[in-house]
Short mmCIF file of C-alpha atoms in Angstrom, two decimals:
data_model
loop_
_atom_site.label_atom_id
_atom_site.label_comp_id
_atom_site.label_asym_id
_atom_site.label_seq_id
_atom_site.Cartn_x
_atom_site.Cartn_y
_atom_site.Cartn_z
CA UNK A 1 -39.52 22.62 8.65
CA UNK A 2 -36.02 21.88 7.34
CA UNK A 3 -36.18 18.82 5.13
CA UNK A 4 -32.49 18.57 4.27
CA UNK A 5 -29.30 19.03 6.19
CA UNK A 6 -27.35 22.14 5.20
CA UNK A 7 -24.40 19.89 4.48
CA UNK A 8 -24.35 16.17 3.75
CA UNK A 9 -20.72 15.55 4.70
CA UNK A 10 -19.17 16.80 7.92
CA UNK A 11 -15.55 17.87 8.35
CA UNK A 12 -14.40 14.44 9.53
CA UNK A 13 -15.99 12.70 6.55
CA UNK A 14 -14.42 15.17 4.12
CA UNK A 15 -11.03 14.61 5.73
CA UNK A 16 -11.35 10.83 5.38
CA UNK A 17 -12.54 11.28 1.81
CA UNK A 18 -9.45 13.29 0.88
CA UNK A 19 -7.30 10.50 2.37
CA UNK A 20 -9.20 7.73 0.58
CA UNK A 21 -7.11 5.51 -1.69
CA UNK A 22 -8.87 3.74 -4.50
CA UNK A 23 -8.34 -0.03 -4.56
CA UNK A 24 -9.51 -2.29 -7.36
CA UNK A 25 -8.57 -5.70 -8.70
CA UNK A 26 -9.71 -6.98 -12.07
CA UNK A 27 -9.28 -10.12 -14.14
CA UNK A 28 -11.55 -8.98 -16.99
CA UNK A 29 -10.99 -10.78 -20.28
CA UNK A 30 -12.04 -7.95 -22.58
CA UNK A 31 -10.22 -5.14 -20.80
CA UNK A 32 -6.83 -6.36 -22.02
CA UNK A 33 -8.10 -6.60 -25.60
CA UNK A 34 -9.62 -3.13 -25.48
CA UNK A 35 -6.56 -1.37 -24.11
CA UNK A 36 -5.23 -0.31 -27.56
CA UNK A 37 -8.60 1.23 -28.45
CA UNK A 38 -8.83 3.10 -25.16
CA UNK A 39 -5.22 4.33 -25.40
CA UNK A 40 -5.78 5.60 -28.94
CA UNK A 41 -9.04 7.28 -27.97
CA UNK A 42 -7.59 9.16 -25.01
CA UNK A 43 -4.62 10.26 -27.12
CA UNK A 44 -7.10 12.05 -29.39
CA UNK A 45 -8.96 13.66 -26.49
CA UNK A 46 -8.26 17.41 -26.00
CA UNK A 47 -6.25 18.15 -22.88
CA UNK A 48 -8.75 20.81 -21.82
CA UNK A 49 -11.56 18.24 -21.56
CA UNK A 50 -12.17 17.41 -17.89
CA UNK A 51 -12.46 13.71 -16.94
CA UNK A 52 -15.83 14.20 -15.23
CA UNK A 53 -17.14 15.92 -18.34
CA UNK A 54 -16.11 12.88 -20.39
CA UNK A 55 -18.02 10.61 -18.00
CA UNK A 56 -21.19 12.70 -17.93
CA UNK A 57 -21.24 13.09 -21.72
CA UNK A 58 -21.12 9.32 -22.11
CA UNK A 59 -23.93 8.91 -19.59
CA UNK A 60 -26.11 11.46 -21.40
CA UNK A 61 -25.62 9.64 -24.70
CA UNK A 62 -26.56 6.34 -23.05
CA UNK A 63 -29.69 7.77 -21.41
CA UNK A 64 -30.91 9.57 -24.53
CA UNK A 65 -30.49 6.56 -26.84
CA UNK A 66 -32.27 4.31 -24.33
CA UNK A 67 -35.11 6.80 -23.90
CA UNK A 68 -35.63 6.68 -27.68
CA UNK A 69 -36.31 2.96 -27.30
CA UNK A 70 -38.61 3.67 -24.36
CA UNK A 71 -40.51 6.23 -26.44
CA UNK A 72 -41.28 3.63 -29.10
CA UNK A 73 -41.87 0.77 -26.67
CA UNK A 74 -42.83 1.97 -23.16
CA UNK A 75 -44.31 -1.44 -22.34
CA UNK A 76 -41.37 -3.41 -23.82
CA UNK A 77 -43.86 -5.29 -25.98
CA UNK A 78 -44.05 -3.04 -29.01
CA UNK A 79 -41.47 -3.12 -31.78
CA UNK A 80 -39.36 0.03 -32.18
CA UNK A 81 -37.79 0.81 -35.55
CA UNK A 82 -34.64 -1.20 -36.07
CA UNK A 83 -32.46 1.91 -36.33
CA UNK A 84 -33.35 2.68 -32.70
CA UNK A 85 -31.65 -0.55 -31.61
CA UNK A 86 -28.54 0.32 -33.62
CA UNK A 87 -28.54 3.77 -32.04
CA UNK A 88 -28.87 2.26 -28.57
CA UNK A 89 -25.96 -0.11 -29.27
CA UNK A 90 -23.91 2.93 -30.26
CA UNK A 91 -25.00 4.69 -27.07
CA UNK A 92 -23.77 1.84 -24.88
CA UNK A 93 -20.50 1.66 -26.84
CA UNK A 94 -19.92 5.41 -26.48
CA UNK A 95 -20.66 5.30 -22.77
CA UNK A 96 -18.42 2.29 -22.18
CA UNK A 97 -15.53 3.84 -24.13
CA UNK A 98 -15.75 7.24 -22.46
CA UNK A 99 -16.16 5.62 -19.05
CA UNK A 100 -12.95 3.68 -19.71
CA UNK A 101 -10.79 6.69 -20.59
CA UNK A 102 -11.77 9.17 -17.90
CA UNK A 103 -9.05 7.86 -15.57
CA UNK A 104 -6.46 8.04 -18.33
CA UNK A 105 -7.49 11.62 -19.04
CA UNK A 106 -7.19 12.48 -15.35
CA UNK A 107 -3.60 11.27 -15.29
CA UNK A 108 -2.78 13.03 -18.57
CA UNK A 109 -4.00 16.33 -17.15
CA UNK A 110 -2.85 15.88 -13.55
CA UNK A 111 -6.41 16.35 -12.30
CA UNK A 112 -6.88 13.18 -10.23
CA UNK A 113 -9.04 13.47 -7.12
CA UNK A 114 -11.35 11.34 -4.94
CA UNK A 115 -14.25 13.10 -6.62
CA UNK A 116 -13.40 11.28 -9.84
CA UNK A 117 -14.01 7.86 -8.30
CA UNK A 118 -17.31 8.95 -6.78
CA UNK A 119 -18.46 10.61 -9.99
CA UNK A 120 -17.51 7.56 -12.06
CA UNK A 121 -19.40 5.12 -9.86
CA UNK A 122 -22.34 7.49 -9.53
CA UNK A 123 -22.75 7.62 -13.29
CA UNK A 124 -22.36 3.84 -13.48
CA UNK A 125 -25.19 3.36 -10.98
CA UNK A 126 -27.52 5.33 -13.26
CA UNK A 127 -26.33 3.78 -16.51
CA UNK A 128 -26.91 0.29 -15.08
CA UNK A 129 -30.64 1.02 -14.94
CA UNK A 130 -30.87 2.26 -18.52
CA UNK A 131 -28.62 -0.42 -20.01
CA UNK A 132 -30.67 -3.18 -18.37
CA UNK A 133 -33.94 -1.56 -19.46
CA UNK A 134 -32.72 -1.17 -23.04
CA UNK A 135 -31.74 -4.84 -23.20
CA UNK A 136 -35.22 -5.88 -22.02
CA UNK A 137 -36.87 -3.77 -24.71
CA UNK A 138 -34.53 -5.20 -27.33
CA UNK A 139 -35.82 -8.73 -26.68
CA UNK A 140 -39.45 -7.63 -25.98
CA UNK A 141 -39.26 -8.95 -22.45
CA UNK A 142 -42.36 -6.96 -21.55
CA UNK A 143 -44.28 -10.01 -22.79
CA UNK A 144 -43.00 -11.68 -19.61
CA UNK A 145 -43.32 -8.86 -17.03
CA UNK A 146 -42.19 -10.87 -14.02
CA UNK A 147 -39.04 -11.97 -15.85
CA UNK A 148 -38.38 -8.38 -16.92
CA UNK A 149 -38.74 -7.25 -13.30
CA UNK A 150 -36.22 -9.87 -12.24
CA UNK A 151 -33.84 -8.99 -15.06
CA UNK A 152 -33.70 -5.27 -14.30
CA UNK A 153 -33.57 -5.56 -10.54
CA UNK A 154 -30.96 -8.29 -10.84
CA UNK A 155 -28.68 -5.85 -12.67
CA UNK A 156 -29.20 -3.19 -10.01
CA UNK A 157 -28.62 -5.71 -7.23
CA UNK A 158 -25.38 -6.98 -8.76
CA UNK A 159 -24.01 -3.44 -9.02
CA UNK A 160 -25.00 -2.71 -5.43
CA UNK A 161 -23.48 -5.97 -4.17
CA UNK A 162 -20.16 -5.18 -5.87
CA UNK A 163 -19.93 -1.98 -3.84
CA UNK A 164 -21.23 -3.73 -0.73
CA UNK A 165 -18.28 -6.09 -1.08
CA UNK A 166 -15.96 -3.08 -1.47
CA UNK A 167 -17.48 -1.56 1.69
CA UNK A 168 -16.65 -4.79 3.53
CA UNK A 169 -13.20 -5.55 2.10
CA UNK A 170 -11.98 -2.10 1.08
CA UNK A 171 -11.33 -3.31 -2.48
CA UNK A 172 -13.60 -3.34 -5.52
CA UNK A 173 -13.11 -6.76 -7.10
CA UNK A 174 -13.99 -7.65 -10.68
CA UNK A 175 -13.96 -11.12 -12.15
CA UNK A 176 -13.05 -12.63 -15.49
CA UNK A 177 -16.55 -11.92 -16.79
CA UNK A 178 -17.74 -8.64 -15.39
CA UNK A 179 -19.07 -5.22 -16.34
CA UNK A 180 -17.18 -4.79 -19.64
CA UNK A 181 -18.23 -8.22 -20.86
CA UNK A 182 -21.85 -7.51 -19.87
CA UNK A 183 -21.86 -4.19 -21.72
CA UNK A 184 -20.50 -5.71 -24.93
CA UNK A 185 -22.99 -8.56 -24.68
CA UNK A 186 -25.82 -6.03 -24.55
CA UNK A 187 -24.32 -4.17 -27.50
CA UNK A 188 -24.49 -7.48 -29.36
CA UNK A 189 -28.14 -7.96 -28.32
CA UNK A 190 -29.06 -4.54 -29.73
CA UNK A 191 -27.21 -5.24 -32.98
CA UNK A 192 -29.06 -8.55 -33.42
CA UNK A 193 -32.39 -6.77 -32.85
CA UNK A 194 -31.33 -4.04 -35.29
CA UNK A 195 -30.48 -6.65 -37.94
CA UNK A 196 -33.10 -9.36 -37.47
CA UNK A 197 -35.74 -7.52 -35.47
CA UNK A 198 -36.69 -8.15 -31.82
CA UNK A 199 -39.01 -11.00 -32.80
CA UNK A 200 -35.90 -13.05 -33.55
CA UNK A 201 -35.51 -13.48 -29.80
CA UNK A 202 -38.79 -15.41 -29.72
CA UNK A 203 -37.16 -18.18 -31.75
CA UNK A 204 -37.14 -21.39 -29.78
CA UNK A 205 -33.93 -23.23 -29.08
CA UNK A 206 -35.12 -26.58 -27.89
CA UNK A 207 -38.06 -25.82 -25.60
CA UNK A 208 -36.96 -22.30 -24.59
CA UNK A 209 -37.08 -19.01 -26.45
CA UNK A 210 -33.75 -17.38 -27.27
CA UNK A 211 -34.60 -14.39 -25.12
CA UNK A 212 -34.27 -16.55 -22.02
CA UNK A 213 -30.53 -16.62 -22.61
CA UNK A 214 -30.52 -13.07 -21.24
CA UNK A 215 -32.08 -14.35 -18.04
CA UNK A 216 -29.64 -17.23 -17.89
CA UNK A 217 -26.74 -14.79 -18.03
CA UNK A 218 -28.34 -12.77 -15.22
CA UNK A 219 -28.72 -15.85 -13.05
CA UNK A 220 -25.10 -16.83 -13.68
CA UNK A 221 -23.90 -13.30 -12.87
CA UNK A 222 -26.01 -13.23 -9.73
CA UNK A 223 -24.62 -16.57 -8.61
CA UNK A 224 -21.01 -15.49 -9.08
CA UNK A 225 -21.46 -12.04 -7.53
CA UNK A 226 -23.49 -13.20 -4.56
CA UNK A 227 -21.05 -16.06 -4.05
CA UNK A 228 -18.13 -13.62 -3.94
CA UNK A 229 -20.06 -11.34 -1.58
CA UNK A 230 -20.97 -14.25 0.66
CA UNK A 231 -17.35 -15.37 0.78
CA UNK A 232 -16.24 -11.84 1.68
CA UNK A 233 -18.82 -11.63 4.45
CA UNK A 234 -17.82 -15.06 5.77
CA UNK A 235 -14.17 -14.00 5.94
CA UNK A 236 -15.10 -10.78 7.70
CA UNK A 237 -14.37 -7.17 6.85
CA UNK A 238 -11.16 -5.19 7.10
CA UNK A 239 -12.45 -3.12 10.01
CA UNK A 240 -12.15 -3.83 13.70
CA UNK A 241 -13.48 -7.26 14.70
CA UNK A 242 -14.26 -8.11 11.08
CA UNK A 243 -16.44 -5.06 10.47
CA UNK A 244 -16.64 -2.86 7.36
CA UNK A 245 -14.18 -0.11 6.47
CA UNK A 246 -16.34 2.17 8.59
CA UNK A 247 -16.36 -0.19 11.56
CA UNK A 248 -20.04 -1.02 11.06
CA UNK A 249 -21.79 -4.37 10.67
CA UNK A 250 -20.96 -6.10 7.40
CA UNK A 251 -24.69 -6.88 6.99
CA UNK A 252 -25.87 -3.29 7.47
CA UNK A 253 -25.99 -2.39 3.72
CA UNK A 254 -28.76 -4.93 3.15
CA UNK A 255 -31.30 -2.77 4.98
CA UNK A 256 -31.26 0.39 2.77
CA UNK A 257 -31.40 -1.70 -0.40
CA UNK A 258 -34.23 -3.86 0.94
CA UNK A 259 -36.24 -0.69 1.58
CA UNK A 260 -36.25 -0.21 -2.19
CA UNK A 261 -36.53 -3.71 -3.65
CA UNK A 262 -39.17 -5.10 -1.29
CA UNK A 263 -41.66 -2.23 -1.79
CA UNK A 264 -41.05 -2.39 -5.55
CA UNK A 265 -42.07 -6.05 -5.58
CA UNK A 266 -45.05 -5.58 -3.25
CA UNK A 267 -46.45 -2.64 -5.23
CA UNK A 268 -45.97 -4.60 -8.46
CA UNK A 269 -47.81 -7.63 -7.06
CA UNK A 270 -50.70 -5.79 -5.42
CA UNK A 271 -51.49 -3.21 -8.10
CA UNK A 272 -55.12 -3.60 -9.21
CA UNK A 273 -54.54 -1.44 -12.26
CA UNK A 274 -51.41 -3.46 -13.17
CA UNK A 275 -49.36 -0.28 -13.16
CA UNK A 276 -46.11 -2.19 -13.66
CA UNK A 277 -47.37 -4.52 -16.42
CA UNK A 278 -48.79 -1.56 -18.37
CA UNK A 279 -45.89 0.84 -17.77
CA UNK A 280 -42.82 -1.28 -17.02
CA UNK A 281 -40.26 1.16 -18.43
CA UNK A 282 -41.50 4.06 -16.28
CA UNK A 283 -41.71 1.78 -13.25
CA UNK A 284 -38.15 0.50 -13.72
CA UNK A 285 -36.82 4.04 -14.17
CA UNK A 286 -38.60 5.25 -11.02
CA UNK A 287 -37.30 2.50 -8.77
CA UNK A 288 -33.99 2.39 -10.62
CA UNK A 289 -33.28 6.00 -9.68
CA UNK A 290 -34.00 5.16 -6.04
CA UNK A 291 -31.53 2.26 -6.18
CA UNK A 292 -29.00 4.58 -7.84
CA UNK A 293 -29.42 7.02 -4.95
CA UNK A 294 -28.95 4.27 -2.34
CA UNK A 295 -25.92 2.92 -4.22
CA UNK A 296 -24.38 6.39 -4.34
CA UNK A 297 -24.82 6.67 -0.59
CA UNK A 298 -23.05 3.32 -0.18
CA UNK A 299 -20.12 4.54 -2.29
CA UNK A 300 -19.95 7.75 -0.24
CA UNK A 301 -20.06 5.71 2.98
CA UNK A 302 -17.18 3.59 1.71
CA UNK A 303 -15.04 6.53 0.65
CA UNK A 304 -15.69 8.50 3.85
CA UNK A 305 -15.54 5.41 6.11
CA UNK A 306 -18.95 6.26 7.50
CA UNK A 307 -22.13 4.45 8.49
CA UNK A 308 -24.99 4.41 5.99
CA UNK A 309 -28.17 6.10 7.12
CA UNK A 310 -31.18 3.88 6.57
CA UNK A 311 -33.72 6.57 5.78
CA UNK A 312 -33.57 8.46 2.53
CA UNK A 313 -35.86 11.15 1.13
CA UNK A 314 -36.03 9.36 -2.23
CA UNK A 315 -38.02 6.60 -0.47
CA UNK A 316 -40.91 9.06 -0.33
CA UNK A 317 -41.45 8.28 -4.03
CA UNK A 318 -42.23 4.57 -3.54
CA UNK A 319 -44.17 5.52 -0.40
CA UNK A 320 -46.55 7.53 -2.61
CA UNK A 321 -47.42 4.40 -4.58
CA UNK A 322 -47.67 2.28 -1.45
CA UNK A 323 -49.99 4.69 0.36
CA UNK A 324 -52.12 5.16 -2.73
CA UNK A 325 -52.69 1.40 -2.82
CA UNK A 326 -53.39 1.37 0.92
CA UNK A 327 -56.14 3.97 0.48
CA UNK A 328 -57.76 1.97 -2.35
CA UNK A 329 -56.24 3.92 -5.22
CA UNK A 330 -57.40 7.39 -4.26
CA UNK A 331 -55.57 8.62 -7.35
CA UNK A 332 -54.93 6.83 -10.66
CA UNK A 333 -51.74 4.82 -10.18
CA UNK A 334 -50.28 5.95 -13.49
CA UNK A 335 -50.29 9.58 -12.35
CA UNK A 336 -48.86 8.64 -8.96
CA UNK A 337 -46.11 6.68 -10.74
CA UNK A 338 -45.22 9.78 -12.75
CA UNK A 339 -45.16 11.86 -9.57
CA UNK A 340 -42.95 9.24 -7.94
CA UNK A 341 -40.55 9.27 -10.91
CA UNK A 342 -40.25 13.05 -10.94
CA UNK A 343 -39.63 13.14 -7.19
CA UNK A 344 -36.89 10.49 -7.18
CA UNK A 345 -35.11 11.97 -10.21
CA UNK A 346 -35.08 15.45 -8.66
CA UNK A 347 -33.94 14.01 -5.32
CA UNK A 348 -31.12 12.05 -7.00
CA UNK A 349 -29.92 15.14 -8.87
CA UNK A 350 -30.13 17.25 -5.69
CA UNK A 351 -28.13 14.76 -3.65
CA UNK A 352 -25.43 14.15 -6.26
CA UNK A 353 -25.11 17.85 -7.00
CA UNK A 354 -24.75 18.77 -3.35
CA UNK A 355 -22.22 16.01 -2.68
CA UNK A 356 -20.10 17.08 -5.66
CA UNK A 357 -20.20 20.75 -4.67
CA UNK A 358 -19.18 19.97 -1.09
CA UNK A 359 -16.23 17.87 -2.28
CA UNK A 360 -15.20 20.47 -4.85
CA UNK A 361 -15.28 23.15 -2.17
CA UNK A 362 -13.22 21.01 0.22
CA UNK A 363 -10.60 20.03 -2.38
CA UNK A 364 -10.62 23.43 -4.13
CA UNK A 365 -11.31 21.91 -7.53
CA UNK A 366 -13.92 22.34 -10.26
CA UNK A 367 -16.35 19.61 -11.24
CA UNK A 368 -16.23 20.01 -15.02
CA UNK A 369 -13.00 21.95 -15.50
CA UNK A 370 -9.38 20.89 -15.24
CA UNK A 371 -7.90 21.76 -11.85
CA UNK A 372 -4.35 20.55 -11.50
CA UNK A 373 -3.52 19.67 -7.93
CA UNK A 374 -0.53 21.19 -6.20
CA UNK A 375 1.67 19.21 -3.81
CA UNK A 376 -0.02 21.00 -0.93
CA UNK A 377 -3.49 19.78 -1.86
CA UNK A 378 -2.85 16.46 -3.56
CA UNK A 379 -2.62 13.30 -1.53
CA UNK A 380 0.47 11.11 -2.15
CA UNK A 381 -1.39 8.46 -4.11
CA UNK A 382 -3.07 10.98 -6.45
CA UNK A 383 -0.03 11.10 -8.74
CA UNK A 384 -0.69 7.49 -9.73
CA UNK A 385 -4.31 8.13 -10.66
CA UNK A 386 -5.60 5.56 -8.18
CA UNK A 387 -8.34 7.89 -6.99
CA UNK A 388 -9.92 8.43 -10.38
CA UNK A 389 -12.43 5.61 -10.77
CA UNK A 390 -12.96 1.94 -11.31
CA UNK A 391 -10.66 1.74 -14.35
CA UNK A 392 -7.88 4.00 -13.14
CA UNK A 393 -5.70 1.33 -11.62
CA UNK A 394 -5.80 -1.16 -14.43
CA UNK A 395 -5.14 1.06 -17.44
CA UNK A 396 -1.62 2.39 -18.00
CA UNK A 397 -1.17 5.95 -19.09
#
């Protein structure tokens, strides 16, 4: 039995991908202030360093520093050493800085391509999971497991909705307070925990603990993002008869994402062994990688102007937990959760790797090496760097 298609993208999708023009608008407050830092940093970056390599290095740093926190506090209730919080703050800062200069580096080296945008957003979809998880550990939100569940899945949902809006309107829109502001806020949270300890977040301000400010920010972000998405849907998409860029229903992206979030909540609620309450970090990583996979497929659908397929092999991971509950916990849920995590991580890596290789083969470029495009292979808008990623259009060379 053949489980996977030999190729994910067909010839028509690859052609539309090569013609894709990145469109982004931003009113971010911090981006303007950080421009001098980003410009200085990219000026010190070796010209041989590929933009995608810059992005992946930042992601690795972010994942490793967060996993150190997870090692010390897998239930988000224990107190890691304070240096681990400082290290995690540094990891987020490194990731944010490197993520901001990859587009600049692409223009410096003449290596812009549609792959850069996809790679940038793909790494962002993964980093969102780890940044949100690290913030929850920093304030010991595991003491309130339902709130931690909401906090992490809220972050994943907001990221997905931003790209859902882009799928509808053709433009990725960022507000005055957006991803950069959120990242620096979380850096501040880690630094406070590193200085005062995570118990400082249990201090009451009025009748509420300080840690609830994190939830308040999530609710505000959700309100603004969902409001913008709702307005975009109400206005209709840029496709025919108000459809998406692919000519599909503007509501269609809700189905793949619901196939992740709804089972995650049901399994969490119905677990007799309290698998989520006892192992929240592992649970969030498992379902977070599934949401990252679904988000990547949405980005690919946008860039190739294609319909999203509802079924995904990564959903087999959550299905393991669901079926194990259905058959009265035939296996210990903790072991099934580990099996689920391994499956979804391998499936995410397989999908992303295959997508990147197919695009590299089509565009005749290398993933982690500089490949300058010739006039015969570069699309007209490539020279401006607008295909690089979410920061390419708003940062001058």
